[in-house]
Amino acid sequence: TENLEIENVIIGSGYGGAVAALRLAESGHEVTILEMGLNWEKSGEKFSPMISPGKSAAWLRTKTIAPFFNIFNTKKYTGTLDRWDFSNIKIWMGRGVGGGSLVNGGMAVLPKKDYFGEVFPELNTEEFYKKYFPLAEKELEVNSADENFLENCSFYKFNKVGEQEAHKAGFKTVRVPNVYDFKYMEDEYENKVPRSALAGEVIYGNNYGKKSLDKTYLKKAQETGKVHIHDLHKVESIAKGSDNTYILEVIQTNTLGETVAKKKIVCKKLFLCAGTMGTLELLLKSSNDNKLTLNSEVGQNWGNNGNFMTGRNFVKTFSGGTGVNHSTIPVGGIDNWDDKEHPFFSEIAPLPMGMDVATSLYLMINPVPQKGSVFFNPVSRKIDLKWSADNVALARKNAEYFIKKMNKANGGTRAHLLFNNGFGADICYHPLGGATLGKATDMKGRLRGSENLYIIDGSLIPGTIGVNPFLTITALAEYCIEHIISEDFS
Ligand code: FDA
């Protein structure tokens, strides 16, 4: 085992970790990021499209793990997409330098101001909407598609049909901004550049077009010369050392997931940015194994952001189908949030199968009135969830209402071809909470009762934010790290 002493360590290179790294480096501090996934850019490996999964498709699996149509075998490799299965819920996550930004749909959605205020009553809402959200949008390079392009691009027929049908059923739709460069997409459409979104790439990574974190925050961070990213480095546990230091047990692996080196890293300041599930597993496991002291709020207030996937088959009565080709980047949302009885936001999702399957796919986001919790299971040596049908009752009621109304106005059936009973109640892309701001941590992300230990990732958000979460995670990270730098670094 190699022993190392490092001043500032960040675990994880997703949104929280990338923001923290850039701002710490800009204010003159050396930072080391430990990331269990691969540095794809450095490796020279390519990402693969959904219909021909390659190395990037799955994290150390021999079969693909997408939400459906997993008919493909893959070779074991440190791929970009991981999934953790619990009873009643499956959770997808990104792995690699850039975290979830590598695999996600790039939707950069501003939460409703009122709802943000409800979720975070102690934060200054005005300041967030004037300062931290615009800053996050700028750094993430958020942009919107040209309406003319959307109108005429055959790859967006699924969206056009989705919006028309929603309107016919009496729902309101909104345009959704994204970090995918829509100017690049226009050039893709005209065959001027290599295709990515228009070639079925997204959930196993995009080779072009998407401004994932490795192209924005992490790139800027590395340009300072003060940020050192170690990929294929997995933190196994945390223990408290003397003088308020932290001792990390780390394994370095190869791309088959085999351990090639063991390291013991002692650090002064530790930033836990391993994503909601990763951060909770590290904290709860270290508490069980190493007596790391945690406050009682750790593991509480966990939620799936009301994720509920559903769809409709035989969408052709009025529209003539959803199109042969789908861009992988969503641009439309159905906004029913202000309906007191059935509040939801739904992404009109693509289904890039390379043929017209006449199916509409929706990722609904609902409020989470009843939160779940996370605990360490000493038998499986993994974290487990308290999460049942009760936690998704409102989402299910909303989905029934939504699909019924859409089918009544437009024809079609519940998507039995995609999901059991037409409902994917167990599909979660947005795990949130468990180390919530103001409860498990103070109002700046300092874990209560643990000096020099900071939480900056999705686990700060108490289980719900009403829209796709990464813009909020980025804004919260900007706010936390700004205060941490000015108050804790002299
Ligand atoms: P994030 O998960 O991004 O990063 C954590 C990093 O830590 C990972 O790289 C992980 O490998 C690493 N790590 C974990 N444990 C570790 C350990 N022990 N040691 C070392 N490293 C470790 N959101 C949105 O707003 N718009 C969208 O369009 C989508 N679409 C979408 C699609 C799909 C398929 C998924 C799976 C998710 C989305 N999301 C999304 C969700 C979004 O990607 C997610 O909320 C953020 O990536 C979470 O950011 P964090 O900073 O919390 O962690």
Coordinates of C-alpha atoms and ligand atoms in Angstrom, one line a residue:
T1 CA 0.0 0.0 0.0
E2 CA 1.3 3.4 -1.0
N3 CA 0.9 6.2 1.5
L4 CA 0.1 9.7 0.4
E5 CA -0.6 13.0 2.0
I6 CA -2.8 15.4 0.0
E7 CA -4.2 18.7 1.2
N8 CA -7.6 18.9 -0.6
V9 CA -9.3 15.8 -2.0
I10 CA -12.5 15.7 -4.0
I11 CA -14.2 12.3 -4.4
G12 CA -16.1 12.2 -7.7
S13 CA -16.0 14.3 -10.9
G14 CA -19.7 14.9 -11.5
Y15 CA -21.4 18.3 -11.2
G16 CA -20.5 19.0 -7.5
G17 CA -17.0 17.8 -7.8
A18 CA -16.3 19.7 -11.0
V19 CA -17.6 23.0 -9.6
A20 CA -15.7 22.6 -6.4
A21 CA -12.4 21.8 -8.3
L22 CA -12.6 24.8 -10.5
R23 CA -13.4 27.3 -7.8
L24 CA -10.8 26.0 -5.4
A25 CA -8.1 26.0 -8.1
E26 CA -9.1 29.5 -9.2
S27 CA -8.6 30.7 -5.7
G28 CA -5.1 29.2 -5.6
H29 CA -5.6 25.8 -4.0
E30 CA -4.1 22.5 -5.3
V31 CA -6.9 19.9 -5.6
T32 CA -6.9 16.2 -6.3
I33 CA -9.9 14.5 -7.7
L34 CA -10.3 10.8 -7.2
E35 CA -12.8 9.3 -9.8
M36 CA -13.6 5.6 -10.0
G37 CA -14.6 5.8 -13.7
L38 CA -12.4 6.2 -16.8
N39 CA -11.0 9.4 -18.3
W40 CA -12.6 8.8 -21.7
E41 CA -10.8 11.7 -23.5
K42 CA -7.4 10.6 -22.3
S43 CA -8.1 6.9 -23.0
G44 CA -8.9 7.6 -26.7
E45 CA -11.8 5.2 -26.5
K46 CA -15.0 6.0 -28.3
F47 CA -18.5 6.1 -26.9
S48 CA -21.1 3.9 -28.5
P49 CA -24.7 4.4 -29.7
M50 CA -27.7 2.7 -28.2
I51 CA -28.3 0.3 -31.0
S52 CA -24.8 -1.1 -31.1
P53 CA -23.4 -1.0 -27.5
G54 CA -19.6 -1.2 -27.2
K55 CA -17.1 -0.6 -24.4
S56 CA -18.8 2.4 -23.0
A57 CA -22.2 0.8 -22.6
A58 CA -22.0 -0.7 -19.1
W59 CA -20.0 -0.5 -15.9
L60 CA -18.3 -3.9 -15.6
R61 CA -21.2 -5.9 -17.0
T62 CA -21.6 -8.6 -19.6
K63 CA -25.1 -7.5 -20.6
T64 CA -26.5 -4.0 -21.3
I65 CA -28.5 -2.3 -18.5
A66 CA -30.5 0.4 -20.3
P67 CA -34.1 0.9 -19.1
F68 CA -35.4 -1.4 -21.9
F69 CA -34.4 -3.6 -24.9
N70 CA -31.4 -5.1 -23.2
I71 CA -30.8 -7.7 -25.8
F72 CA -27.1 -7.0 -26.2
N73 CA -24.1 -8.7 -24.7
T74 CA -21.1 -6.6 -23.9
K75 CA -17.5 -7.2 -22.8
K76 CA -16.7 -6.4 -19.2
Y77 CA -15.3 -2.9 -19.1
T78 CA -15.4 0.3 -17.0
G79 CA -18.2 1.7 -19.1
T80 CA -20.1 4.9 -18.6
L81 CA -23.5 3.6 -17.4
D82 CA -24.1 1.9 -14.0
R83 CA -27.3 0.7 -12.4
W84 CA -27.9 -0.2 -8.8
D85 CA -31.0 -2.4 -8.2
F86 CA -33.0 -2.2 -5.0
S87 CA -36.5 -3.6 -4.2
N88 CA -39.1 -1.4 -6.0
I89 CA -36.5 0.8 -7.7
K90 CA -33.5 0.7 -10.0
I91 CA -31.1 3.7 -10.1
W92 CA -29.0 4.6 -13.1
M93 CA -25.7 6.6 -12.7
G94 CA -22.9 7.9 -14.9
R95 CA -19.3 6.7 -14.4
G96 CA -16.2 8.4 -15.7
V97 CA -14.5 11.8 -15.6
G98 CA -17.6 14.0 -15.9
G99 CA -19.9 11.7 -13.9
G100 CA -23.6 11.9 -14.9
S101 CA -22.8 14.5 -17.6
L102 CA -21.4 11.7 -19.8
V103 CA -24.6 9.7 -20.0
N104 CA -27.4 12.2 -19.4
G105 CA -29.8 13.9 -21.8
G106 CA -28.2 17.3 -21.2
M107 CA -31.6 18.9 -20.2
A108 CA -30.7 22.0 -18.2
V109 CA -34.0 23.0 -16.5
L110 CA -34.5 25.8 -14.2
P111 CA -36.7 24.7 -11.3
K112 CA -39.9 26.7 -10.6
K113 CA -39.0 29.6 -8.3
D114 CA -41.8 28.9 -5.9
Y115 CA -40.9 25.2 -5.6
F116 CA -37.3 26.0 -5.1
G117 CA -38.3 28.3 -2.3
E118 CA -40.5 25.5 -0.8
V119 CA -37.7 22.9 -1.0
F120 CA -35.1 25.3 0.4
P121 CA -36.9 27.7 2.6
E122 CA -33.7 28.9 4.2
L123 CA -31.9 29.9 1.0
N124 CA -32.2 33.3 -0.6
T125 CA -34.3 32.5 -3.7
E126 CA -33.8 35.9 -5.3
E127 CA -30.0 35.5 -5.0
F128 CA -30.1 32.0 -6.6
Y129 CA -32.2 33.2 -9.6
K130 CA -30.1 36.3 -10.1
K131 CA -26.6 34.9 -9.4
Y132 CA -26.1 31.2 -9.0
F133 CA -28.5 29.8 -11.7
P134 CA -27.3 32.2 -14.4
L135 CA -23.7 31.4 -13.4
A136 CA -24.3 27.7 -13.7
E137 CA -26.1 28.2 -17.1
K138 CA -23.1 30.2 -18.4
E139 CA -20.4 27.8 -17.3
L140 CA -22.4 24.7 -18.5
E141 CA -22.9 26.4 -21.9
V142 CA -26.6 26.0 -21.9
N143 CA -28.4 26.8 -25.1
S144 CA -31.7 26.4 -26.8
A145 CA -32.7 25.0 -30.2
D146 CA -33.8 27.3 -33.0
E147 CA -37.6 26.9 -33.5
N148 CA -37.2 26.8 -37.3
F149 CA -34.8 24.0 -37.1
L150 CA -37.0 22.0 -34.8
E151 CA -40.0 22.6 -37.0
N152 CA -38.2 21.2 -40.1
C153 CA -35.8 18.6 -38.7
S154 CA -37.2 15.1 -39.4
F155 CA -35.3 13.9 -36.3
Y156 CA -37.7 16.0 -34.1
K157 CA -40.9 14.6 -35.4
F158 CA -41.3 12.7 -32.2
N159 CA -41.2 16.0 -30.3
K160 CA -43.6 17.8 -32.7
V161 CA -46.1 14.9 -32.4
G162 CA -45.6 14.9 -28.7
E163 CA -46.3 18.6 -28.3
Q164 CA -49.3 18.5 -30.7
E165 CA -50.8 15.6 -28.8
A166 CA -50.2 17.3 -25.5
H167 CA -52.0 20.4 -26.7
K168 CA -54.9 18.4 -28.0
A169 CA -55.3 16.8 -24.6
G170 CA -55.3 20.3 -23.0
F171 CA -51.7 20.3 -21.6
K172 CA -49.2 23.1 -21.8
T173 CA -45.7 22.5 -23.2
V174 CA -42.4 24.3 -22.7
R175 CA -39.1 24.4 -24.6
V176 CA -36.3 22.9 -22.7
P177 CA -32.7 24.2 -22.8
N178 CA -29.8 21.8 -23.1
V179 CA -26.0 21.6 -22.9
Y180 CA -25.9 19.9 -26.3
D181 CA -24.6 22.5 -28.9
F182 CA -27.6 22.9 -31.2
K183 CA -25.5 24.8 -33.8
Y184 CA -23.4 21.6 -34.0
M185 CA -26.6 19.6 -34.4
E186 CA -27.8 21.8 -37.3
D187 CA -24.4 21.0 -39.0
E188 CA -25.0 17.3 -38.2
Y189 CA -28.3 17.5 -39.9
E190 CA -26.7 19.0 -43.0
N191 CA -24.0 16.3 -42.9
K192 CA -21.2 18.9 -42.4
V193 CA -19.8 17.3 -39.3
P194 CA -19.8 13.8 -37.7
R195 CA -23.1 12.9 -36.2
S196 CA -23.7 12.2 -32.5
A197 CA -27.2 13.2 -31.3
L198 CA -28.5 12.3 -34.7
A199 CA -26.6 9.0 -34.7
G200 CA -28.3 7.6 -31.6
E201 CA -25.6 8.5 -29.1
V202 CA -26.4 9.7 -25.6
I203 CA -26.9 7.2 -22.7
Y204 CA -23.5 5.5 -23.4
G205 CA -21.8 8.8 -24.1
N206 CA -21.7 11.4 -26.9
N207 CA -18.6 11.6 -29.2
Y208 CA -19.5 15.1 -30.4
G209 CA -21.9 17.9 -29.6
K210 CA -22.6 17.5 -25.9
K211 CA -20.9 19.9 -23.6
S212 CA -20.4 17.4 -20.8
L213 CA -18.3 18.5 -17.8
D214 CA -15.0 17.4 -19.3
K215 CA -15.6 20.1 -21.9
T216 CA -16.6 22.9 -19.5
Y217 CA -15.9 23.0 -15.7
L218 CA -13.3 20.3 -15.7
K219 CA -11.5 21.6 -18.7
K220 CA -11.3 25.1 -17.2
A221 CA -10.2 23.5 -13.9
Q222 CA -7.4 21.6 -15.5
E223 CA -6.2 24.7 -17.4
T224 CA -5.4 26.3 -14.0
G225 CA -2.7 23.6 -13.6
K226 CA -3.8 23.1 -10.0
V227 CA -6.3 20.2 -10.5
H228 CA -5.0 16.7 -10.7
I229 CA -7.6 14.1 -11.8
H230 CA -6.9 10.4 -11.0
D231 CA -9.3 8.2 -12.9
L232 CA -9.9 4.6 -12.1
H233 CA -9.4 5.4 -8.5
K234 CA -12.2 4.2 -6.2
V235 CA -12.4 5.4 -2.6
E236 CA -13.4 2.3 -0.6
S237 CA -13.7 3.9 2.9
I238 CA -13.2 7.0 5.0
A239 CA -11.8 7.0 8.5
K240 CA -11.1 9.9 10.9
G241 CA -7.4 10.5 11.5
S242 CA -5.7 12.7 14.1
D243 CA -5.8 16.5 13.9
N244 CA -9.1 16.4 12.0
T245 CA -7.6 14.7 9.0
Y246 CA -9.3 12.0 7.0
I247 CA -7.8 8.7 5.9
L248 CA -9.0 7.3 2.6
E249 CA -8.6 3.7 1.5
V250 CA -8.3 3.8 -2.2
I251 CA -8.0 1.2 -4.9
Q252 CA -6.7 1.8 -8.4
T253 CA -8.1 -0.5 -11.0
N254 CA -7.6 -1.4 -14.7
T255 CA -10.5 -1.2 -17.2
L256 CA -11.6 -4.7 -16.2
G257 CA -12.2 -3.5 -12.7
E258 CA -9.3 -5.5 -11.3
T259 CA -7.2 -3.9 -8.5
V260 CA -3.8 -2.8 -9.7
A261 CA -2.7 -0.7 -6.7
K262 CA -3.9 0.1 -3.1
K263 CA -3.4 3.6 -1.7
K264 CA -3.8 5.2 1.7
I265 CA -4.4 8.9 1.3
V266 CA -4.5 11.3 4.3
C267 CA -6.1 14.6 3.5
K268 CA -6.9 17.8 5.5
K269 CA -10.1 18.8 3.7
L270 CA -12.4 16.2 2.1
F271 CA -15.1 17.0 -0.5
L272 CA -17.6 14.2 -1.0
C273 CA -19.0 14.6 -4.5
A274 CA -19.6 11.0 -5.4
G275 CA -23.2 11.5 -6.4
T276 CA -26.2 10.8 -4.1
M277 CA -25.8 7.1 -4.0
G278 CA -22.0 7.1 -4.0
T279 CA -21.7 9.7 -1.2
L280 CA -24.3 7.9 1.0
E281 CA -22.6 4.5 0.5
L282 CA -19.2 5.9 1.5
L283 CA -20.6 7.7 4.6
L284 CA -22.8 4.9 5.9
K285 CA -20.3 2.2 5.2
S286 CA -17.5 4.2 6.9
S287 CA -19.7 4.8 9.8
N288 CA -20.4 1.0 10.1
D289 CA -16.8 -0.1 9.5
N290 CA -14.6 2.7 10.8
K291 CA -16.9 4.4 13.4
L292 CA -16.9 7.6 11.3
T293 CA -19.4 9.6 13.4
L294 CA -22.4 10.9 11.5
N295 CA -25.4 12.9 12.5
S296 CA -28.8 11.2 12.5
E297 CA -30.0 13.1 9.4
V298 CA -27.6 11.2 7.1
G299 CA -29.7 8.8 5.1
Q300 CA -33.0 10.7 5.7
N301 CA -35.0 12.6 3.2
W302 CA -34.1 10.6 0.2
G303 CA -36.2 10.6 -3.0
N304 CA -36.4 9.7 -6.6
N305 CA -37.3 13.2 -7.8
G306 CA -40.7 11.7 -8.5
N307 CA -39.3 9.9 -11.6
F308 CA -41.9 7.8 -13.3
M309 CA -41.4 6.5 -16.9
T310 CA -44.3 5.8 -19.0
G311 CA -45.3 5.8 -22.7
R312 CA -48.0 5.1 -25.3
N313 CA -48.0 2.6 -28.0
F314 CA -49.7 2.9 -31.4
V315 CA -49.3 6.6 -31.6
K316 CA -50.4 6.9 -35.2
T317 CA -54.1 7.5 -35.4
F318 CA -53.7 11.2 -35.9
S319 CA -50.0 11.7 -36.3
G320 CA -48.8 9.0 -38.6
G321 CA -46.2 7.8 -36.1
T322 CA -43.3 9.4 -34.3
G323 CA -40.8 9.2 -37.1
V324 CA -38.0 6.7 -38.1
N325 CA -35.1 8.8 -36.8
H326 CA -35.1 10.5 -33.3
S327 CA -32.5 12.9 -32.1
T328 CA -31.4 11.6 -28.7
I329 CA -31.6 15.1 -27.2
P330 CA -35.0 16.0 -25.7
V331 CA -36.2 19.6 -26.3
G332 CA -39.8 19.5 -25.1
G333 CA -41.6 19.3 -21.7
I334 CA -45.2 19.0 -20.6
D335 CA -45.7 21.4 -17.7
N336 CA -48.6 20.5 -15.5
W337 CA -47.0 21.6 -12.3
D338 CA -49.5 24.2 -11.4
D339 CA -52.4 21.7 -11.4
K340 CA -53.0 21.2 -7.7
E341 CA -54.5 17.7 -8.1
H342 CA -52.1 16.3 -10.7
P343 CA -48.8 18.3 -10.5
F344 CA -46.1 17.0 -12.8
F345 CA -43.5 17.9 -15.3
S346 CA -42.8 15.5 -18.1
E347 CA -40.0 15.2 -20.6
I348 CA -41.1 14.3 -24.1
A349 CA -38.4 11.6 -24.6
P350 CA -36.9 10.2 -27.8
L351 CA -36.8 6.5 -28.5
P352 CA -34.0 6.2 -31.0
M353 CA -34.6 2.7 -32.3
G354 CA -33.8 3.4 -35.9
M355 CA -37.4 2.6 -37.0
D356 CA -40.9 4.1 -36.4
V357 CA -42.1 2.2 -33.4
A358 CA -45.1 4.6 -33.1
T359 CA -44.4 4.9 -29.4
S360 CA -44.1 7.9 -27.3
L361 CA -41.9 7.9 -24.2
Y362 CA -42.3 10.2 -21.2
L363 CA -40.1 10.7 -18.2
M364 CA -42.4 12.2 -15.6
I365 CA -41.1 14.2 -12.7
N366 CA -43.6 14.4 -9.8
P367 CA -43.5 15.9 -6.3
V368 CA -42.4 13.4 -3.6
P369 CA -44.7 14.0 -0.6
Q370 CA -43.4 10.9 1.2
K371 CA -39.6 10.6 1.3
G372 CA -37.6 7.3 1.7
S373 CA -34.4 6.6 3.6
V374 CA -31.1 5.0 3.1
F375 CA -29.2 2.7 5.4
F376 CA -26.2 0.4 5.4
N377 CA -26.9 -3.3 5.2
P378 CA -24.0 -5.1 7.0
V379 CA -25.0 -8.4 5.3
S380 CA -24.8 -7.3 1.7
R381 CA -22.1 -4.7 2.7
K382 CA -24.0 -2.2 0.5
I383 CA -26.5 0.5 1.1
D384 CA -30.2 -0.3 1.0
L385 CA -33.3 1.8 0.6
K386 CA -36.6 2.1 2.4
W387 CA -38.7 2.7 -0.6
S388 CA -42.2 1.2 -1.3
A389 CA -45.2 1.6 -3.5
D390 CA -46.5 4.3 -1.1
N391 CA -43.6 6.5 -2.1
V392 CA -44.7 6.5 -5.7
A393 CA -48.4 6.6 -5.1
L394 CA -48.8 10.2 -6.3
A395 CA -46.6 9.7 -9.3
R396 CA -48.7 6.7 -10.3
K397 CA -51.9 8.6 -9.9
N398 CA -50.5 11.4 -12.1
A399 CA -49.3 8.9 -14.7
E400 CA -52.7 7.3 -14.9
Y401 CA -54.4 10.6 -15.3
F402 CA -51.8 11.8 -17.9
I403 CA -51.9 8.7 -20.1
K404 CA -55.7 8.4 -20.0
K405 CA -56.1 12.0 -21.0
M406 CA -53.6 11.7 -23.8
N407 CA -55.1 8.5 -25.2
K408 CA -58.6 9.9 -25.0
A409 CA -57.6 12.9 -27.1
N410 CA -55.2 11.2 -29.5
G411 CA -55.7 7.4 -29.5
G412 CA -53.0 5.0 -28.5
T413 CA -52.6 2.6 -25.6
R414 CA -50.5 2.4 -22.5
A415 CA -47.0 1.4 -23.5
H416 CA -47.2 -2.3 -22.6
L417 CA -44.5 -3.0 -25.1
L418 CA -42.0 -1.0 -23.1
F419 CA -43.1 -1.7 -19.5
N420 CA -44.9 -4.2 -17.5
N421 CA -48.5 -2.7 -17.3
G422 CA -47.2 0.3 -19.3
F423 CA -45.7 1.9 -16.2
G424 CA -42.0 2.1 -15.3
A425 CA -42.5 3.1 -11.6
D426 CA -39.2 1.7 -10.7
I427 CA -37.0 3.7 -13.1
C428 CA -34.9 6.4 -11.5
Y429 CA -32.4 8.7 -13.1
H430 CA -32.5 11.4 -10.4
P431 CA -31.6 10.0 -7.0
L432 CA -31.6 13.0 -4.6
G433 CA -31.1 13.6 -0.9
G434 CA -29.9 11.7 2.1
A435 CA -27.4 14.4 3.2
T436 CA -29.7 17.4 2.8
L437 CA -28.7 21.0 3.0
G438 CA -29.5 22.6 6.4
K439 CA -30.2 19.2 8.0
A440 CA -27.4 16.7 7.6
T441 CA -25.1 19.6 6.6
D442 CA -25.2 23.2 7.6
M443 CA -26.4 25.8 5.0
K444 CA -23.1 25.6 3.1
G445 CA -22.6 21.9 2.8
R446 CA -20.4 21.2 5.9
L447 CA -21.4 17.9 7.3
R448 CA -22.7 18.6 10.8
G449 CA -20.5 17.2 13.5
S450 CA -17.6 16.6 11.2
E451 CA -15.0 19.3 10.7
N452 CA -13.4 19.6 7.2
L453 CA -15.8 17.3 5.6
Y454 CA -18.0 18.8 2.9
I455 CA -20.9 17.3 0.8
I456 CA -21.4 18.9 -2.6
D457 CA -23.6 16.8 -4.9
G458 CA -27.2 15.7 -5.5
S459 CA -27.5 14.4 -1.9
L460 CA -28.0 17.9 -0.7
I461 CA -31.4 18.2 -2.4
P462 CA -34.2 16.7 -0.2
G463 CA -35.5 14.1 -2.7
T464 CA -37.3 16.4 -5.1
I465 CA -36.8 19.6 -7.1
G466 CA -39.6 19.3 -9.7
V467 CA -37.4 19.3 -12.8
N468 CA -34.3 17.5 -14.1
P469 CA -31.7 18.3 -11.4
F470 CA -28.2 19.0 -12.7
L471 CA -28.7 22.7 -13.1
T472 CA -29.8 23.0 -9.5
I473 CA -26.9 20.7 -8.3
T474 CA -24.5 23.0 -10.2
A475 CA -26.0 26.2 -8.7
L476 CA -26.0 24.8 -5.2
A477 CA -22.3 23.7 -5.7
E478 CA -21.4 27.3 -6.8
Y479 CA -23.1 28.7 -3.7
C480 CA -21.6 26.2 -1.3
I481 CA -18.0 26.4 -2.6
E482 CA -18.0 30.2 -2.7
H483 CA -18.8 30.3 1.0
I484 CA -16.5 27.5 1.9
I485 CA -13.6 29.1 0.2
S486 CA -14.2 32.5 1.8
E487 CA -14.9 31.2 5.2
D488 CA -12.7 28.0 5.6
F489 CA -9.7 28.7 3.5
S490 CA -7.4 31.4 4.7
Ligands
FDA1 P1 -22.6 12.5 -10.5 O1 -23.3 11.2 -10.4 O2 -22.7 13.3 -11.7 O3 -21.0 12.2 -10.2 C1 -20.5 11.4 -9.2 C2 -19.2 10.9 -9.6 O4 -18.5 10.2 -8.5 C3 -19.3 9.8 -10.7 O5 -18.4 10.1 -11.8 C4 -18.9 8.5 -10.0 O6 -18.2 7.6 -10.8 C5 -17.9 9.0 -8.9 N1 -17.9 8.1 -7.7 C6 -18.9 7.6 -7.1 N2 -18.4 6.9 -6.0 C7 -17.1 7.0 -6.0 C8 -16.1 6.4 -5.2 N3 -16.3 5.7 -4.1 N4 -14.8 6.7 -5.5 C9 -14.5 7.5 -6.6 N5 -15.4 8.1 -7.4 C10 -16.7 7.8 -7.1 N6 -30.3 15.4 -15.2 C11 -30.6 16.6 -15.8 O7 -30.6 17.7 -15.1 N7 -30.9 16.6 -17.1 C12 -30.9 15.4 -17.8 O8 -31.2 15.5 -19.0 C13 -30.6 14.2 -17.2 N8 -30.7 13.0 -17.8 C14 -30.2 11.9 -17.2 C15 -30.1 10.7 -18.0 C16 -29.6 9.5 -17.4 C17 -29.5 8.3 -18.2 C18 -29.1 9.6 -16.1 C19 -28.5 8.4 -15.4 C20 -29.2 10.8 -15.3 C21 -29.7 11.9 -15.9 N9 -29.8 13.1 -15.2 C22 -30.2 14.3 -15.8 C23 -29.3 13.2 -13.8 C24 -28.0 13.8 -13.6 O9 -27.0 13.3 -14.5 C25 -27.5 13.7 -12.2 O10 -28.5 14.2 -11.3 C26 -26.2 14.3 -11.9 O11 -25.2 13.7 -12.7 C27 -25.8 14.2 -10.4 O12 -24.6 15.0 -10.2 P2 -23.7 14.7 -8.9 O13 -22.7 15.8 -8.9 O14 -24.6 14.5 -7.7 O15 -23.0 13.3 -9.2

